[in-house]
C-alpha positions as MATLAB code, in Angstrom:
seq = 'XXXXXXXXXXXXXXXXXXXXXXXXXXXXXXXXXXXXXXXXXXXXXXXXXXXXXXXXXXXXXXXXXXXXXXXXXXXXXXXXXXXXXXXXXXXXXXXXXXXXXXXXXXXXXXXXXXXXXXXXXXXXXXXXXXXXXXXXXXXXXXXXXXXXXXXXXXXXXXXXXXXXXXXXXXXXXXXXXXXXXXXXXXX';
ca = [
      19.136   81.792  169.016;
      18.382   85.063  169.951;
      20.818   85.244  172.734;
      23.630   84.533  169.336;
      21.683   87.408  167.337;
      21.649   89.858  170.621;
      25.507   89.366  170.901;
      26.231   89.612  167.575;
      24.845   92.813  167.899;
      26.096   93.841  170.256;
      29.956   92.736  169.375;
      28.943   94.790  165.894;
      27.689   97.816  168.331;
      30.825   97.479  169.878;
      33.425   97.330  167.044;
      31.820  100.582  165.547;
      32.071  102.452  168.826;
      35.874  101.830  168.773;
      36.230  103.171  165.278;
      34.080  106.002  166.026;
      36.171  106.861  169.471;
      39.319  106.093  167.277;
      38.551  108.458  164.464;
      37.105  111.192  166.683;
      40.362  111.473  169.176;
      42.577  111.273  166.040;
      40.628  114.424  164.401;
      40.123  116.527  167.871;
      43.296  115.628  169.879;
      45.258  118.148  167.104;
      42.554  120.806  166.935;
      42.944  121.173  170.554;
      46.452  121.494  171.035;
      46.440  123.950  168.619;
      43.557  125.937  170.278;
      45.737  125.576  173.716;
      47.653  128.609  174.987;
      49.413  129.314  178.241;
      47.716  131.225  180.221;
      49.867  133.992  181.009;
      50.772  134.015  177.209;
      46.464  134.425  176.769;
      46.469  136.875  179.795;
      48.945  139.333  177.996;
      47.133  139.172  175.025;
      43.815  139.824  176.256;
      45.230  142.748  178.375;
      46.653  144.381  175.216;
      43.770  144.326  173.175;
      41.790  145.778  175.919;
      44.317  148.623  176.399;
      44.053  149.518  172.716;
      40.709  149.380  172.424;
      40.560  151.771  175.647;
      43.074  153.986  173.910;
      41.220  153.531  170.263;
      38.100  154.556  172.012;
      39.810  157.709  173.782;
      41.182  158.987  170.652;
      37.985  158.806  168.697;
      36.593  161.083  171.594;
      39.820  163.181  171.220;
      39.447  163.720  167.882;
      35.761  164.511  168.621;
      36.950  167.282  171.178;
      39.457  167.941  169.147;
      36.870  168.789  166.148;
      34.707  170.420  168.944;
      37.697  173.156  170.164;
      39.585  173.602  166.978;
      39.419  177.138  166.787;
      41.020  177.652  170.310;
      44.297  174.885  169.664;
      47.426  176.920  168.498;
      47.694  176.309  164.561;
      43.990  175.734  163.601;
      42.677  178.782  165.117;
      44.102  180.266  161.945;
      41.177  178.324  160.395;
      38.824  181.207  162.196;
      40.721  184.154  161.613;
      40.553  182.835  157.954;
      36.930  182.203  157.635;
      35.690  185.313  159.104;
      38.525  188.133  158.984;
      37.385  190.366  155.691;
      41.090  190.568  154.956;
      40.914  186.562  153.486;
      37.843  186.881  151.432;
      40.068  187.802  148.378;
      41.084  184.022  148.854;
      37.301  182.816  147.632;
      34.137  182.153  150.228;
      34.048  178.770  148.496;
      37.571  178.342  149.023;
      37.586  178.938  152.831;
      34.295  176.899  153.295;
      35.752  174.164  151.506;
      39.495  174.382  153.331;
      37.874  174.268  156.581;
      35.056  171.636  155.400;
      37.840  169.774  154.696;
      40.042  170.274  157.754;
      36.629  168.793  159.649;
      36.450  165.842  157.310;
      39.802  164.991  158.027;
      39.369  164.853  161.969;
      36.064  163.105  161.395;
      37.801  160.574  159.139;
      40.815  160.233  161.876;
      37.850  159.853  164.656;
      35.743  156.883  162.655;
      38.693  155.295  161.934;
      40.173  155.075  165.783;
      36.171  153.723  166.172;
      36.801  151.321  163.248;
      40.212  150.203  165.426;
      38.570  150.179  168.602;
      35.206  147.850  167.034;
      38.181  145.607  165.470;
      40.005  144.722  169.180;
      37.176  144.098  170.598;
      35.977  141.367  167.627;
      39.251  139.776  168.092;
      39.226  140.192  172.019;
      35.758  138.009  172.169;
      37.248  135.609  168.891;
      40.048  134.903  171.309;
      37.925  134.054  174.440;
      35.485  131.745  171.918;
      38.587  129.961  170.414;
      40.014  129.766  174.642;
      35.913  128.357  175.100;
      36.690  125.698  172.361;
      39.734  124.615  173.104;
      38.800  123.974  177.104;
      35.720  122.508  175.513;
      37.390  120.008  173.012;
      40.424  118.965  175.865;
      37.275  117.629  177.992;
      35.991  116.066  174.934;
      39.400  114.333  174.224;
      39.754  113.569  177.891;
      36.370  111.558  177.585;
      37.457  109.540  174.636;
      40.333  108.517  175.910;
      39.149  107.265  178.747;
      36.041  105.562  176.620;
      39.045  104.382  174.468;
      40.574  102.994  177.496;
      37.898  100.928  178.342;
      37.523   99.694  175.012;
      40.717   98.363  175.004;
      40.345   96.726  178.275;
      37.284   95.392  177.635;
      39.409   93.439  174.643;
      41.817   92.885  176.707;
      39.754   90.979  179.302;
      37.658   89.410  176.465;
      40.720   88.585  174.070;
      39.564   84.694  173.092;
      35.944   85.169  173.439;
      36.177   87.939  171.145;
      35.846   87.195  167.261;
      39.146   88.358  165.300;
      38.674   89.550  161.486;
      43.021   89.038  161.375;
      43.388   86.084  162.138;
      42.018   82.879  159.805;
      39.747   80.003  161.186;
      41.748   77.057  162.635;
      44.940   79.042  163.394;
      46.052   79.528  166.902;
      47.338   82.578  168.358;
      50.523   81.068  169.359;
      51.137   79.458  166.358;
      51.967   82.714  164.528;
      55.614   83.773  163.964;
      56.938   86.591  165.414;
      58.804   88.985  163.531;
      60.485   90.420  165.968;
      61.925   87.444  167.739;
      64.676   85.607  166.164;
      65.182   82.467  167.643;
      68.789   82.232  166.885;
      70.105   84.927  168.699;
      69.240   82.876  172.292;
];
């Protein structure tokens, strides 16, 4: 009696391990070809959002120096002569102050910004290696249910008549049912 209970059990165990396996390869198989890239395709890629965040990162210190030796680069050193030559004062202290305020609010505006850039290449840089992670991840994953699939379906394969069938009625044989495909006057 408990030998019937113990594989009834285990014949229920069984059944919802093949609809788990079923409905898990049908819902990650897609996700992971998606994730999938060639790898040269990934390579290239990665390589150009390293590049611009290298470049990103030297223009924000460009700017910096930039910001740091205005008053020696060709048009801005006007900028000096302005602020401190006596001639220019008719144009307003304020004025000035504000103009050249302004010109350095600008470069450090330009500078955060190429930060901002640079910050942004490297989130997607490390996004892109997670999402690479994943997708490796979930193949293996697939891999594994498939071949758990595969030995569910041998194992009903090999156990075909001992197995109880939900489709097919009590008392009819299996080679008593009709074939849809076959039609027997054709031969």
């Amino acid at each position: 009696m408990t030998s019937n209970r113990l594989q009834d059990d285990l014949l229920k165990d069984f059944k919802e391990q093949k609809g788990v396996i079923y409905e898990q390869v049908k819902l990650l198989d897609p996700l992971g070809a998606s994730l999938r890239k060639p790898a040269a395709q990934r390579l290239i890629s990665k390589g150009a959002l390293i590049f611009s965040e290298i470049i990103s990162y030297l223009l924000a210190l460009g700017c910096i120096a930039f910001a740091i030796f205005l008053d020696k680069v060709y048009p801005f050193y006007l900028i000096s002569e302005i602020r401190y030559k006596s001639e220019f004062r008719k144009l307003g202290w304020v004025n000035i102050e504000a103009f050249t305020f302004g010109i350095y609010g600008l470069i450090a505006i330009i500078a955060i910004l190429f930060y901002v850039i640079a910050r942004s290449c490297r989130a997607i840089r490390q996004k892109n290696d997670i999402l690479n992670l994943a997708g490796k991840n979930i193949k293996i994953i697939v891999g594994q249910h498939l071949k758990r699939k595969a030995s569910i379906d041998a194992i009903e394969q090999r156990h075909f008549l001992e197995l109880p069938n939900q489709h097919l009625e009590e008392g009819v044989q299996l080679n008593k049912i009709s074939n849809p495909g076959y039609d027997e006057t054709e031969f």
